[in-house]
C-alpha positions as a Python dict, from the first residue, in 0.01 Angstrom:
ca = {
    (1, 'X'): (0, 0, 0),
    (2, 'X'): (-102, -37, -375),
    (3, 'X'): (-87, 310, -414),
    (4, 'X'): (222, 401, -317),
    (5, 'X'): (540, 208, -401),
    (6, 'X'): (747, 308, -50),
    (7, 'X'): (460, 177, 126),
    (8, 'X'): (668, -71, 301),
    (9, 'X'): (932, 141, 406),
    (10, 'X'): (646, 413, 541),
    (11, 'X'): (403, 185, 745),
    (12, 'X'): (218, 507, 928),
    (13, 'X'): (-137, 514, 894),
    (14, 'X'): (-320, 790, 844),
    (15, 'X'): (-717, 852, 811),
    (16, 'X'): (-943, 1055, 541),
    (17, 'X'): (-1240, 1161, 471),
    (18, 'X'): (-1257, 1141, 90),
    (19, 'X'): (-1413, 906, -122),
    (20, 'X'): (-1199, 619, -326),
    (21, 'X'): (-1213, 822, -680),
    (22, 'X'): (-1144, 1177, -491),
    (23, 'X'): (-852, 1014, -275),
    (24, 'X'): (-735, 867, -627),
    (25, 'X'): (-798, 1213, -792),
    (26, 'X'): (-551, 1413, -492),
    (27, 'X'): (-324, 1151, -549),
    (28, 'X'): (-294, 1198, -930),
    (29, 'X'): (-235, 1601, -853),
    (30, 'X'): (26, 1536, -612),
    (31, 'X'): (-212, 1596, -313),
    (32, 'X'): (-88, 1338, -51),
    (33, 'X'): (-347, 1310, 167),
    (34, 'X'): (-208, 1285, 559),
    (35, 'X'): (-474, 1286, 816),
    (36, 'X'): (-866, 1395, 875),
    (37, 'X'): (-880, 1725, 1070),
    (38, 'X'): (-1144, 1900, 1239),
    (39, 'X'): (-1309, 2196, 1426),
    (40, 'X'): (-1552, 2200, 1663),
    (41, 'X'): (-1744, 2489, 1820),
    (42, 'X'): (-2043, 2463, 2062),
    (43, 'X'): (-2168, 2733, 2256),
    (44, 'X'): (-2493, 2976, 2376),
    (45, 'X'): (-2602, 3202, 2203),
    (46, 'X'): (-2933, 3457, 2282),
    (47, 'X'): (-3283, 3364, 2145),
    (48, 'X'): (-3420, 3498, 1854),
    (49, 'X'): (-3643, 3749, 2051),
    (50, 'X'): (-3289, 3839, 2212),
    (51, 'X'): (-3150, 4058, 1956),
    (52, 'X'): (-3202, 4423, 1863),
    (53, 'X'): (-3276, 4458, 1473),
    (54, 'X'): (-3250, 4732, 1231),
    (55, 'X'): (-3549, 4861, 1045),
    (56, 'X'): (-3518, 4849, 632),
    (57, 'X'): (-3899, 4875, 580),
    (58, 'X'): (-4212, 5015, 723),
    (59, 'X'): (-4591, 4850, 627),
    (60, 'X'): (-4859, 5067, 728),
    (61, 'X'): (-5215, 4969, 873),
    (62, 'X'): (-5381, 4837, 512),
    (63, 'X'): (-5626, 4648, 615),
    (64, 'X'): (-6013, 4719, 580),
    (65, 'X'): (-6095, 4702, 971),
    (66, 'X'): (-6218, 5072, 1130),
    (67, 'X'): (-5961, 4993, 1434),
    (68, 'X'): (-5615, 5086, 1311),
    (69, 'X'): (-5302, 4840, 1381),
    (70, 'X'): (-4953, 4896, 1450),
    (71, 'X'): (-4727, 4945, 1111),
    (72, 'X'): (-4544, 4628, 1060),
    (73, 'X'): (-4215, 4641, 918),
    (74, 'X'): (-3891, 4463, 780),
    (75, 'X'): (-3550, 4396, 902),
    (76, 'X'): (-3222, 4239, 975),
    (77, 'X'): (-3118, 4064, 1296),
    (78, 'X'): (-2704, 4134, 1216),
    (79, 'X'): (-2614, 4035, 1597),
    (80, 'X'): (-2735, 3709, 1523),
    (81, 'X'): (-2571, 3671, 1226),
    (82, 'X'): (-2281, 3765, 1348),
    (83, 'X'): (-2291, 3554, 1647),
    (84, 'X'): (-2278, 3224, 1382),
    (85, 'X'): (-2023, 3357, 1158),
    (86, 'X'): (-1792, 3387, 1444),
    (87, 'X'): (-1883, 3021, 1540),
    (88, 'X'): (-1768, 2900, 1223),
    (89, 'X'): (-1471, 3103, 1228),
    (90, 'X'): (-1353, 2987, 1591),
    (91, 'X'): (-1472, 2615, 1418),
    (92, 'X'): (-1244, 2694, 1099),
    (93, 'X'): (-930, 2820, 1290),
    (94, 'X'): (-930, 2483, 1525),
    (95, 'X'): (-975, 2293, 1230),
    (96, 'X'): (-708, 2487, 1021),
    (97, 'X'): (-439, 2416, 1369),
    (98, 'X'): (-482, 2053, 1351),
    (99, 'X'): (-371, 2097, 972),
    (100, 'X'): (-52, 2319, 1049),
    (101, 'X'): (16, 2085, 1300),
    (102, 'X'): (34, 1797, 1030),
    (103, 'X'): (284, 2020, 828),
    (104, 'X'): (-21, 2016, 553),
    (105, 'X'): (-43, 2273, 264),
    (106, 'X'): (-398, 2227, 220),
    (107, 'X'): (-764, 2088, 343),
    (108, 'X'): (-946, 1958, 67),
    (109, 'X'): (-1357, 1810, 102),
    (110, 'X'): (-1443, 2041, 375),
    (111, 'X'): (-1782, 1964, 516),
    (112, 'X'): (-1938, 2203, 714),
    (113, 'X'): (-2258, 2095, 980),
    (114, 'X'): (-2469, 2348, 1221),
    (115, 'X'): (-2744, 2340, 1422),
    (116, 'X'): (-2890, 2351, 1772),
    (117, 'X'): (-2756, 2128, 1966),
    (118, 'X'): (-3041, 2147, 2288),
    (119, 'X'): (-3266, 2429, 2140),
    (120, 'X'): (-3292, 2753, 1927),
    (121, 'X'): (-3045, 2928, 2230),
    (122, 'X'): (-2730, 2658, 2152),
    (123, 'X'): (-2502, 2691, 1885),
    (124, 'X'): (-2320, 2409, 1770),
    (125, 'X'): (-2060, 2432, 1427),
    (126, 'X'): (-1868, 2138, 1304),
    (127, 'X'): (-1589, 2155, 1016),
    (128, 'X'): (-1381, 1870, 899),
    (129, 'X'): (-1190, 1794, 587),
    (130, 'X'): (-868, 1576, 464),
    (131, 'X'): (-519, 1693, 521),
    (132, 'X'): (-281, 1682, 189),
    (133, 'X'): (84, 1777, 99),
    (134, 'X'): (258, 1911, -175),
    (135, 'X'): (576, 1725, -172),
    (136, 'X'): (880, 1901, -218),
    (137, 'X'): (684, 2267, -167),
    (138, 'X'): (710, 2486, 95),
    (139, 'X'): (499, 2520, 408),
    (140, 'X'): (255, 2833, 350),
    (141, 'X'): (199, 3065, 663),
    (142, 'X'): (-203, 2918, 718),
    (143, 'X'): (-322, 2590, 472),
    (144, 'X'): (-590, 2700, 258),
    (145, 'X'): (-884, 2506, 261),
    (146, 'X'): (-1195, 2454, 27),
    (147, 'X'): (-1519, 2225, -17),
    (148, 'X'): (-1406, 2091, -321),
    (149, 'X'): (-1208, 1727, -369),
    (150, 'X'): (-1096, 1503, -682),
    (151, 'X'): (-1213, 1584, -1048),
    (152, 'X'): (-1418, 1912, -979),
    (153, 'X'): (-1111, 2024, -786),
    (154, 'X'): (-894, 1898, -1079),
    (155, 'X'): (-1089, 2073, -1341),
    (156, 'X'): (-1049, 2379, -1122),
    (157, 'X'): (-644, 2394, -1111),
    (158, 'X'): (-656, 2279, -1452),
    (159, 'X'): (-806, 2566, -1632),
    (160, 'X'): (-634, 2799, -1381),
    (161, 'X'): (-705, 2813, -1011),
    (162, 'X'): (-630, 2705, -723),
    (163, 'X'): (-803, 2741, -378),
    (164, 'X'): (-795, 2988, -131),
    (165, 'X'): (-1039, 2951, 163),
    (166, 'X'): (-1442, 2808, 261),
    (167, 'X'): (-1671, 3120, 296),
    (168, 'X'): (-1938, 3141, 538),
    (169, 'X'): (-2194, 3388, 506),
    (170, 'X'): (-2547, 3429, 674),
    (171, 'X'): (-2865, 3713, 670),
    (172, 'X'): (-3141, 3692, 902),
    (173, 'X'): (-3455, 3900, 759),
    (174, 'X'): (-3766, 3982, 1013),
    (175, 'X'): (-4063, 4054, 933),
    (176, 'X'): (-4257, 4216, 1234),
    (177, 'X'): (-4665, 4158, 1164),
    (178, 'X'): (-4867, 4447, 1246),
    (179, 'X'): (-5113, 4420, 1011),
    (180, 'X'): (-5248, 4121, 842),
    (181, 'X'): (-4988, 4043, 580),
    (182, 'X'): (-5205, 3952, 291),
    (183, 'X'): (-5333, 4321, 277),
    (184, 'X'): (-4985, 4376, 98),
    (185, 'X'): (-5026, 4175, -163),
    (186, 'X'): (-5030, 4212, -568),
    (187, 'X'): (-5448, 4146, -561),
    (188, 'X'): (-5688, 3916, -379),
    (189, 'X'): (-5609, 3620, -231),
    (190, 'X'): (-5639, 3350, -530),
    (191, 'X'): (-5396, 3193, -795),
    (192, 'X'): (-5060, 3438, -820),
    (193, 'X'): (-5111, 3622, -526),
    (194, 'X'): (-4829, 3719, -388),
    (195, 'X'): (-4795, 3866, -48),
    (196, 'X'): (-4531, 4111, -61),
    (197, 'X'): (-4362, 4189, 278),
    (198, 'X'): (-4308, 3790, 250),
    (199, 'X'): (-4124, 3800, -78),
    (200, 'X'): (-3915, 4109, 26),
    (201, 'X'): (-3818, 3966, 349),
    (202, 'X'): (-3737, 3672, 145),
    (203, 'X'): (-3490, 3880, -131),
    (204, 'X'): (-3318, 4044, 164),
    (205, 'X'): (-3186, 3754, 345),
    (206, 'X'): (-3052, 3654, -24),
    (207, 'X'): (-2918, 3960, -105),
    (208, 'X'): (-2808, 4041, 210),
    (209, 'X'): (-2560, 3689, 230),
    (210, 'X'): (-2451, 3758, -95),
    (211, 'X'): (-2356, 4109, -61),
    (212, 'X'): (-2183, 4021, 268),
    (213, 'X'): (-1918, 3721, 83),
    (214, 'X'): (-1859, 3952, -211),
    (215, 'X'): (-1738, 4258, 30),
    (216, 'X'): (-1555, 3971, 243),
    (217, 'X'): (-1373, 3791, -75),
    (218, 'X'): (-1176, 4078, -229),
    (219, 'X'): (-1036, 3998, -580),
    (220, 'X'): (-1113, 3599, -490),
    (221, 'X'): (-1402, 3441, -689),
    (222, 'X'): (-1657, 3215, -542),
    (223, 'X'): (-1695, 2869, -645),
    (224, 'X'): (-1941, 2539, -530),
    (225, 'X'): (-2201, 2769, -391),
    (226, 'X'): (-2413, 2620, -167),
    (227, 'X'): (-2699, 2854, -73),
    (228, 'X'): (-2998, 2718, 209),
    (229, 'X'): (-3285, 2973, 302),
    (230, 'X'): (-3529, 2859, 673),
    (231, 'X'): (-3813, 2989, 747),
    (232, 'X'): (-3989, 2987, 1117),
    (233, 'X'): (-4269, 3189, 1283),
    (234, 'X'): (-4259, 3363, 1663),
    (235, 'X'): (-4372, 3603, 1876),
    (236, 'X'): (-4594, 3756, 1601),
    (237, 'X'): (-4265, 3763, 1388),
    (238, 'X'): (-4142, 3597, 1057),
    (239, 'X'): (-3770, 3511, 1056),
    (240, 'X'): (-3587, 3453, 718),
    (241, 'X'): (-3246, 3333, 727),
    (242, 'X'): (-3058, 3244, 401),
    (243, 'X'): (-2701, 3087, 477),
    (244, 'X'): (-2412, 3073, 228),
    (245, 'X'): (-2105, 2817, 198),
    (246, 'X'): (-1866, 2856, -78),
    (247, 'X'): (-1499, 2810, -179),
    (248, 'X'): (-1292, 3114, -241),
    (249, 'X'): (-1057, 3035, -572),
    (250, 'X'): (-772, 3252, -722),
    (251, 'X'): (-642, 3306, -1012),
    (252, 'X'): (-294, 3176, -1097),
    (253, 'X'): (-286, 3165, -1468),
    (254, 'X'): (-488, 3240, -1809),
    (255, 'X'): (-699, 2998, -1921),
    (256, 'X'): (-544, 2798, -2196),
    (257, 'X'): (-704, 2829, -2546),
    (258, 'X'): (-938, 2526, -2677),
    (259, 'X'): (-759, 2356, -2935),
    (260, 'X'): (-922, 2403, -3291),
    (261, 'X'): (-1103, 2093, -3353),
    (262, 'X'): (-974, 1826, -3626),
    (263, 'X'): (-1198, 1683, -3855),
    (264, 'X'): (-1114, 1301, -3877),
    (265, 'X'): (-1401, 1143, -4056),
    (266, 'X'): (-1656, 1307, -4313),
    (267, 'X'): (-1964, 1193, -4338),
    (268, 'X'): (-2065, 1453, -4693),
    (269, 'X'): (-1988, 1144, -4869),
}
């Protein structure tokens, strides 16, 4: 009621998921906060054995045995990356209702949280954010949304941007053992080895969510990166997956110049 004067004359409640100095922050750019929305997705989804994959890399037999293995190789699991990113989007779109349905211009502080729900065949994605108005401006055709909320998001309009959208991006790298692994490596095993199918399964997953939110953002940049890379081991297999979460910005207007800075005490003397 302190914060707004017509408090009395407005007694609806609403409820948000931003701290005290973000809510403060909104407030102060003319973000009125009206309500906490949220999407949900849970579903089933195949195993990781499930999906077919598509070969990037092939390791010959190198070890020092007179019986010859099968090659090993590298490669992506894109079914099951897709599978999640569609998740999130069904997740995103529910989420992004509840805000139309508020009349709301915007969701800022989205926090995404996935995982498996029962095991590694589930699939459960949750999104939720705060609701805010721009008085007096008119209703876009979808809110946008973004991870970001009070001074970082301030310092973002401020020197020019404004948001556009959370990205989600994923890239599931497998590495299929044929042969003993540390054959392929830069020497003996010892201090600075480094076994290489391992580190290039490693720098495709990486590259591979990257690449994959460039292509998707167009002319947007990407801001508040938050980049996670797990590991696990089955069925003879290595699997890699590096997820991305970002918020897509725009461009709205040139960066102001930095004002020449005024000397005001000299200390020569």
């Amino acid at each position: 009621r302190q914060l707004t004067p017509d408090a009395a004359s407005q007694p609806t409640a609403f409820d948000s998921g931003l701290t005290i100095p973000d809510f403060v922050a909104c407030l102060s750019m003319g973000l009125r906060p009206v309500g906490l929305v949220q999407g949900f997705y849970c579903g089933q989804i195949s195993g990781w054995s499930s999906y077919s994959t598509s070969a990037v890399t092939t390791y010959p037999c190198a070890c020092y045995e007179q019986t010859v293995h099968n090659p090993g190789w590298l490669g992506r699991v894109d079914a099951l990356d897709s599978a999640w990113t569609s998740a999130h989007q069904v997740a995103l779109d529910r989420m992004l209702k509840e805000a139309a349905d508020l009349g709301a211009h915007g969701v800022v502080g989205v926090t995404t949280e996935m995982g498996h729900p029962t095991n590694d065949k589930s699939c459960e994605v949750h999104l939720y954010g705060t609701a805010v108005v721009v008085d007096g401006a008119a209703a876009p055709q979808q809110p946008w949304t973004t991870q970001l909320a009070g001074h970082k998001l301030a310092k973002l309009i401020e020197i020019g941007f404004v948001p556009s959208a959370v990205a989600y991006t994923r890239c599931t790298a497998v590495l299929v053992e044929g042969c003993n692994m540390e054959y392929y490596g830069s020497g003996r095993c010892g201090t600075g080895y480094v076994i290489i199918p391992l580190k290039e399964a490693h720098e495709l997953a990486r590259s591979g969510a990257i690449d994959s939110v460039r292509r998707a953002s167009g002319d947007a940049s990407l801001y508040d990166v938050r980049l996670q890379v797990h590991e696990s081991e089955g069925s003879g297999c290595t699997y890699i997956t590096c997820s991305l979460l970002g918020s897509l910005v725009r461009r709205v207007r040139a960066t102001l110049p930095i004002a020449t800075p005024i000397s005001t005490v000299s200390l020569a003397s």
